Amino acid sequence: MKKYEIAIIKGDGIGPEIVDEAKKVLDAISYSHGFELSYHDYLMGGIAVDRAGVPLPDETIEGCLRADAVLFGAIGGEKWDSLPRELRPESGLLKLRKSLEIFANLRPTVVYDELIEASTLKESVIKGVDILVVRELIGGIYFGEPKGREGDRAFNTMVYSVPEIERIAHVAFKAAMRRQKRVCSVDKANVLDVSQLWRETVTRIAKEYPEVELSHMYIDNAAMQLIRNPKQFDVILTGNLFGDILSDEASMLSGSIGLLPSASIGGKAALYEPIHGSAPDIAGQGIANPIATIASASMMLRHSLGEVEAADAIDKAIVKTLKEGYRTKDIAAFGAKEICTTDEMGSIIANYAAKKGE
Ligand code: NAD
């Protein structure tokens, strides 16, 4: 029987609750699909500051590097907001991404038919939306040098090298080959030198994927087009800053932050996490929506472990659960037949996922 080792980082706030539900689904699916998962828990975030004095202990980095994949909940909370920057929970996550060298962030946005009313946009605009944003994660203006403050000036540098653009472009084109074979590369090449290099490089890499149709769009237009006609997009490829903004914008097409997963891949170990934060306002109440984390676990099976059938089964189980009218509180206003706790939602999805062939 195949065995995989999963590093688990529950984190803060609702993190432990939602990760427990993802593990429940993974256990059910691994049993029914004939593979074994072993879990090792590691600290990151506020809980790591409290217990180990730093937001990312070395042991966590080492454990993640040893594992086949990392499943992560969320970090952060008011308790740690006033600490110096290097001790704040989000410094732990940035350092983990850097340490694992995960340069590609994949964020799918699908609009579930059952929750179409949750979106602020019209049904005709969003029905059938299925977009993947591929964002460069460890370069660009968030990391470029020089940066700093001098008197009454402050500055950051947007910098990309050809190899950095090439490797993220390959991720996007490969993803498009498994989807509708369309990549839209988003930049600001009418103004920025770095975007001109981005565009030239992406255009060159596209020649290696003749089946994929490549288009280019300026970031300001892309932000508008995502709202005007999101169905025109399949894969959106973009840099760190533009991707940060566009992926949040795209996620809101679905109407609920509790539904969407993400994968950060390409480095020494891949990290899977929901797109939302630690939701301290609802932590410990048993009302958090675990679907985003369960869908992240499905991405982990698909991308890191190659257990595609099991991933498909989880994705189908999520759809079935929503179709049957089960809702956590955050989506209760949209077609609920039964309101569930976090734990109940996890159990229902686990049961559906484990029943092969349904
Ligand atoms: P958030 O995503 O935690 O919450 C925003 C709103 O969405 C809240 O009302 C919350 O209750 C709700 N929500 C989020 N996830 C939900 C879920 N699964 N089910 C139901 N409702 C859900 O964003 P925030 O409030 O801006 O940040 C809270 C903390 O999370 C902060 O400390 C922030 O720094 C941190 N954060 C962490 C990450 C991460 O760990 N990757 C990402 C973003 C924010």
Short mmCIF file of C-alpha atoms in Angstrom, two decimals, residues 28-318:
data_model
loop_
_atom_site.label_atom_id
_atom_site.label_comp_id
_atom_site.label_asym_id
_atom_site.label_seq_id
_atom_site.Cartn_x
_atom_site.Cartn_y
_atom_site.Cartn_z
CA ALA A 28 -12.04 8.37 4.73
CA ILE A 29 -10.77 8.73 1.17
CA SER A 30 -7.38 7.10 1.75
CA TYR A 31 -9.07 4.08 3.30
CA SER A 32 -11.48 3.69 0.38
CA HIS A 33 -8.81 4.35 -2.29
CA GLY A 34 -6.11 2.11 -0.87
CA PHE A 35 -3.35 4.43 0.31
CA GLU A 36 -2.14 5.48 3.73
CA LEU A 37 -1.43 8.92 5.15
CA SER A 38 0.60 9.63 8.25
CA TYR A 39 0.40 13.07 9.83
CA HIS A 40 2.92 15.07 11.81
CA ASP A 41 1.84 18.27 13.52
CA TYR A 42 4.04 21.36 13.47
CA LEU A 43 3.74 24.85 14.93
CA MET A 44 3.47 28.12 13.03
CA GLY A 45 1.89 31.49 13.73
CA GLY A 46 0.68 32.88 17.04
CA ILE A 47 0.62 29.49 18.70
CA ALA A 48 4.30 29.04 17.76
CA VAL A 49 5.13 32.45 19.27
CA ASP A 50 3.39 31.42 22.50
CA ARG A 51 4.97 27.98 22.72
CA ALA A 52 8.35 28.35 21.02
CA GLY A 53 9.02 32.12 21.08
CA VAL A 54 9.13 32.46 17.26
CA PRO A 55 6.40 32.32 14.57
CA LEU A 56 8.25 29.62 12.60
CA PRO A 57 10.42 27.20 14.57
CA ASP A 58 13.22 25.47 12.63
CA GLU A 59 11.60 22.14 13.42
CA THR A 60 8.57 23.17 11.33
CA ILE A 61 10.72 23.99 8.29
CA GLU A 62 12.62 20.69 8.63
CA GLY A 63 9.39 18.71 9.05
CA CYS A 64 7.82 20.32 5.98
CA LEU A 65 10.92 19.58 3.90
CA ARG A 66 10.78 15.91 4.94
CA ALA A 67 7.07 15.53 4.15
CA ASP A 68 5.40 14.66 0.84
CA ALA A 69 3.17 17.71 1.23
CA VAL A 70 2.06 20.30 3.78
CA LEU A 71 -1.55 20.97 4.76
CA PHE A 72 -2.03 24.29 6.52
CA GLY A 73 -5.04 25.98 8.19
CA ALA A 74 -4.53 29.66 8.95
CA ILE A 75 -2.58 31.93 11.28
CA GLY A 76 -2.96 35.26 13.03
CA GLY A 77 -5.04 37.08 15.58
CA GLU A 78 -5.29 40.32 17.52
CA LYS A 79 -3.28 38.89 20.42
CA TRP A 80 -0.10 39.00 18.30
CA ASP A 81 -0.83 42.15 16.23
CA SER A 82 1.25 44.49 18.38
CA LEU A 83 4.42 42.36 18.30
CA PRO A 84 7.43 43.53 16.25
CA ARG A 85 7.17 42.51 12.58
CA GLU A 86 9.60 39.56 12.81
CA LEU A 87 7.54 38.01 15.60
CA ARG A 88 4.16 38.43 13.95
CA PRO A 89 2.40 35.28 12.71
CA GLU A 90 2.45 36.31 9.02
CA SER A 91 6.27 36.59 9.15
CA GLY A 92 6.25 32.88 9.87
CA LEU A 93 4.24 32.14 6.72
CA LEU A 94 6.37 34.38 4.49
CA LYS A 95 9.52 32.71 5.85
CA LEU A 96 8.05 29.24 5.31
CA ARG A 97 7.22 30.05 1.66
CA LYS A 98 10.74 31.37 1.16
CA SER A 99 12.33 28.36 2.91
CA LEU A 100 10.36 25.89 0.81
CA GLU A 101 11.11 27.99 -2.33
CA ILE A 102 7.50 27.72 -3.42
CA PHE A 103 7.31 30.19 -6.25
CA ALA A 104 3.91 29.38 -7.75
CA ASN A 105 0.58 30.03 -6.11
CA LEU A 106 -2.42 28.34 -7.69
CA ARG A 107 -5.84 29.64 -6.85
CA PRO A 108 -8.84 28.08 -8.55
CA THR A 109 -12.17 29.88 -8.44
CA VAL A 110 -15.22 27.85 -9.30
CA VAL A 111 -18.73 29.11 -8.91
CA TYR A 112 -20.92 26.34 -7.51
CA ASP A 113 -24.37 26.39 -9.15
CA GLU A 114 -25.95 25.76 -5.75
CA LEU A 115 -24.42 28.95 -4.31
CA ILE A 116 -24.80 31.19 -7.30
CA GLU A 117 -26.86 33.65 -5.29
CA ALA A 118 -23.98 34.14 -2.86
CA SER A 119 -22.16 36.19 -5.46
CA THR A 120 -22.77 39.91 -5.76
CA LEU A 121 -22.75 39.50 -9.55
CA LYS A 122 -25.60 38.42 -11.82
CA GLU A 123 -26.15 34.71 -12.46
CA SER A 124 -25.73 35.22 -16.23
CA VAL A 125 -22.23 36.66 -15.62
CA ILE A 126 -20.91 34.05 -13.22
CA LYS A 127 -22.69 30.76 -13.97
CA GLY A 128 -20.03 28.29 -15.09
CA VAL A 129 -17.01 30.39 -14.05
CA ASP A 130 -13.91 28.21 -13.64
CA ILE A 131 -10.70 30.24 -13.40
CA LEU A 132 -7.22 29.36 -12.20
CA VAL A 133 -4.99 32.24 -11.13
CA VAL A 134 -1.30 31.34 -11.28
CA ARG A 135 0.60 33.93 -9.26
CA GLU A 136 4.37 34.25 -8.89
CA LEU A 137 4.92 34.14 -5.15
CA ILE A 138 8.48 34.83 -4.07
CA GLY A 139 9.68 37.56 -6.44
CA GLY A 140 8.53 40.92 -7.73
CA ILE A 141 7.99 44.05 -5.70
CA TYR A 142 7.39 42.25 -2.38
CA PHE A 143 10.98 41.02 -2.31
CA GLY A 144 12.88 43.31 -4.74
CA GLU A 145 15.94 45.30 -3.63
CA PRO A 146 16.58 48.10 -2.98
CA LYS A 147 13.73 48.96 -0.68
CA GLY A 148 13.42 51.27 2.27
CA ARG A 149 12.82 54.78 3.51
CA GLU A 150 14.94 57.87 3.18
CA GLY A 151 13.64 61.00 4.83
CA ASP A 152 10.28 61.77 3.27
CA ARG A 153 10.67 59.11 0.53
CA ALA A 154 9.94 55.39 0.57
CA PHE A 155 10.62 52.92 -2.22
CA ASN A 156 10.27 49.31 -3.34
CA THR A 157 11.62 47.67 -6.46
CA MET A 158 9.71 45.47 -8.87
CA VAL A 159 12.26 43.10 -10.30
CA TYR A 160 11.98 39.83 -12.21
CA SER A 161 14.69 37.81 -13.92
CA VAL A 162 14.15 35.72 -17.06
CA PRO A 163 14.49 32.37 -15.17
CA GLU A 164 11.92 33.50 -12.59
CA ILE A 165 9.43 34.36 -15.35
CA GLU A 166 10.17 31.19 -17.31
CA ARG A 167 9.48 28.84 -14.41
CA ILE A 168 6.14 30.43 -13.46
CA ALA A 169 5.11 30.54 -17.13
CA HIS A 170 5.75 26.78 -17.41
CA VAL A 171 3.48 26.18 -14.40
CA ALA A 172 0.69 28.19 -16.05
CA PHE A 173 1.01 26.52 -19.46
CA LYS A 174 1.14 23.04 -17.93
CA ALA A 175 -1.97 23.81 -15.88
CA ALA A 176 -3.72 25.12 -19.02
CA MET A 177 -2.94 21.83 -20.82
CA ARG A 178 -5.06 20.05 -18.17
CA ARG A 179 -7.85 22.64 -18.55
CA GLN A 180 -9.28 24.63 -21.45
CA LYS A 181 -5.82 25.39 -22.92
CA ARG A 182 -6.00 29.17 -22.63
CA VAL A 183 -3.53 31.41 -20.76
CA CYS A 184 -4.03 35.13 -20.25
CA SER A 185 -0.81 36.76 -19.04
CA VAL A 186 -1.45 39.94 -17.05
CA ASP A 187 1.12 42.73 -16.80
CA LYS A 188 1.60 46.48 -17.19
CA ALA A 189 3.88 46.36 -20.23
CA ASN A 190 2.71 49.75 -21.50
CA VAL A 191 4.46 51.38 -18.51
CA LEU A 192 6.86 49.01 -16.75
CA ASP A 193 10.17 47.67 -18.10
CA VAL A 194 9.83 44.63 -15.88
CA SER A 195 6.45 43.88 -17.52
CA GLN A 196 8.01 44.16 -20.99
CA LEU A 197 10.51 41.49 -20.02
CA TRP A 198 7.64 39.47 -18.53
CA ARG A 199 5.65 39.67 -21.80
CA GLU A 200 8.61 38.80 -24.04
CA THR A 201 9.53 35.82 -21.90
CA VAL A 202 5.98 34.46 -21.60
CA THR A 203 5.54 34.81 -25.38
CA ARG A 204 8.72 32.80 -25.97
CA ILE A 205 7.76 30.05 -23.50
CA ALA A 206 4.30 29.81 -25.12
CA LYS A 207 5.96 28.42 -28.26
CA GLU A 208 6.72 25.24 -26.28
CA TYR A 209 2.97 24.78 -25.78
CA PRO A 210 1.50 25.18 -29.28
CA GLU A 211 -1.88 23.81 -28.18
CA VAL A 212 -2.31 26.60 -25.65
CA GLU A 213 -3.74 29.92 -26.78
CA LEU A 214 -1.88 32.84 -25.18
CA SER A 215 -3.30 36.34 -24.74
CA HIS A 216 -1.93 39.37 -22.89
CA MET A 217 -3.84 41.91 -20.84
CA TYR A 218 -2.88 44.99 -18.85
CA ILE A 219 -3.62 44.69 -15.15
CA ASP A 220 -6.08 47.59 -15.10
CA ASN A 221 -8.11 46.04 -17.92
CA ALA A 222 -7.88 42.55 -16.34
CA ALA A 223 -9.30 43.87 -13.06
CA MET A 224 -12.24 45.26 -15.04
CA GLN A 225 -12.73 42.22 -17.31
CA LEU A 226 -12.84 39.85 -14.32
CA ILE A 227 -16.03 41.58 -13.19
CA ARG A 228 -17.42 42.33 -16.66
CA ASN A 229 -17.04 38.87 -18.20
CA PRO A 230 -15.14 36.40 -15.98
CA LYS A 231 -16.02 33.42 -18.20
CA GLN A 232 -13.53 34.64 -20.82
CA PHE A 233 -10.68 33.45 -18.54
CA ASP A 234 -9.24 29.98 -18.12
CA VAL A 235 -5.74 30.39 -16.63
CA ILE A 236 -4.54 33.84 -15.56
CA LEU A 237 -0.75 34.08 -15.26
CA THR A 238 0.69 37.03 -13.39
CA GLY A 239 3.33 38.36 -11.00
CA ASN A 240 3.27 38.69 -7.25
CA LEU A 241 1.62 42.08 -6.71
CA PHE A 242 -0.91 41.87 -9.55
CA GLY A 243 -1.67 38.26 -8.61
CA ASP A 244 -2.28 39.16 -4.99
CA ILE A 245 -4.98 41.60 -6.03
CA LEU A 246 -6.49 39.63 -8.92
CA SER A 247 -6.71 36.35 -7.00
CA ASP A 248 -8.70 38.02 -4.22
CA GLU A 249 -10.92 39.69 -6.78
CA ALA A 250 -11.45 36.38 -8.60
CA SER A 251 -12.24 34.58 -5.36
CA MET A 252 -15.07 36.96 -4.62
CA LEU A 253 -16.86 35.91 -7.81
CA SER A 254 -17.84 32.81 -5.86
CA GLY A 255 -19.34 34.92 -3.08
CA SER A 256 -17.87 33.13 -0.09
CA ILE A 257 -14.39 33.12 1.32
CA GLY A 258 -14.97 29.82 3.10
CA LEU A 259 -15.05 27.75 -0.11
CA LEU A 260 -11.84 28.33 -2.00
CA PRO A 261 -8.57 26.40 -1.77
CA SER A 262 -5.03 27.21 -2.84
CA ALA A 263 -1.80 25.44 -3.59
CA SER A 264 1.70 26.86 -3.41
CA ILE A 265 3.98 24.66 -5.46
CA GLY A 266 7.17 24.45 -7.46
CA GLY A 267 9.72 24.33 -4.68
CA LYS A 268 11.09 21.76 -2.26
CA ALA A 269 7.70 20.98 -0.71
CA ALA A 270 4.20 22.07 -1.64
CA LEU A 271 1.86 23.90 0.72
CA TYR A 272 -1.94 23.62 0.57
CA GLU A 273 -4.20 26.04 2.41
CA PRO A 274 -7.59 27.76 2.27
CA ILE A 275 -7.50 31.30 0.92
CA HIS A 276 -9.13 32.76 4.03
CA GLY A 277 -7.49 33.77 7.29
CA SER A 278 -7.89 32.53 10.86
CA ALA A 279 -11.33 34.17 11.33
CA PRO A 280 -10.83 34.91 15.04
CA ASP A 281 -14.38 36.30 15.19
CA ILE A 282 -15.85 32.80 14.85
CA ALA A 283 -13.04 30.62 16.25
CA GLY A 284 -14.08 27.91 18.69
CA GLN A 285 -17.79 28.21 17.90
CA GLY A 286 -17.99 25.21 15.55
CA ILE A 287 -19.45 27.31 12.72
CA ALA A 288 -16.45 27.74 10.40
CA ASN A 289 -16.88 26.41 6.87
CA PRO A 290 -14.32 23.63 6.33
CA ILE A 291 -14.89 23.36 2.54
CA ALA A 292 -11.93 25.56 1.52
CA THR A 293 -9.57 23.40 3.57
CA ILE A 294 -11.12 20.15 2.37
CA ALA A 295 -10.77 21.39 -1.23
CA SER A 296 -7.13 22.26 -0.44
CA ALA A 297 -6.61 18.68 0.73
CA SER A 298 -8.06 17.55 -2.60
CA MET A 299 -5.55 19.76 -4.47
CA MET A 300 -2.81 18.15 -2.38
CA LEU A 301 -3.89 14.65 -3.45
CA ARG A 302 -4.02 15.77 -7.09
CA HIS A 303 -0.84 17.84 -7.40
CA SER A 304 1.58 16.37 -4.83
CA LEU A 305 0.52 12.76 -4.37
CA GLY A 306 -0.88 11.97 -7.82
CA GLU A 307 -4.04 10.46 -6.24
CA VAL A 308 -6.27 11.97 -8.90
CA GLU A 309 -9.24 9.61 -8.44
CA ALA A 310 -9.35 10.35 -4.74
CA ALA A 311 -9.16 14.09 -5.44
CA ASP A 312 -12.01 13.81 -7.93
CA ALA A 313 -14.05 11.93 -5.34
CA ILE A 314 -13.58 14.73 -2.79
CA ASP A 315 -14.51 17.43 -5.32
CA LYS A 316 -17.65 15.50 -6.27
CA ALA A 317 -18.52 14.98 -2.60
CA ILE A 318 -18.34 18.73 -1.99
#
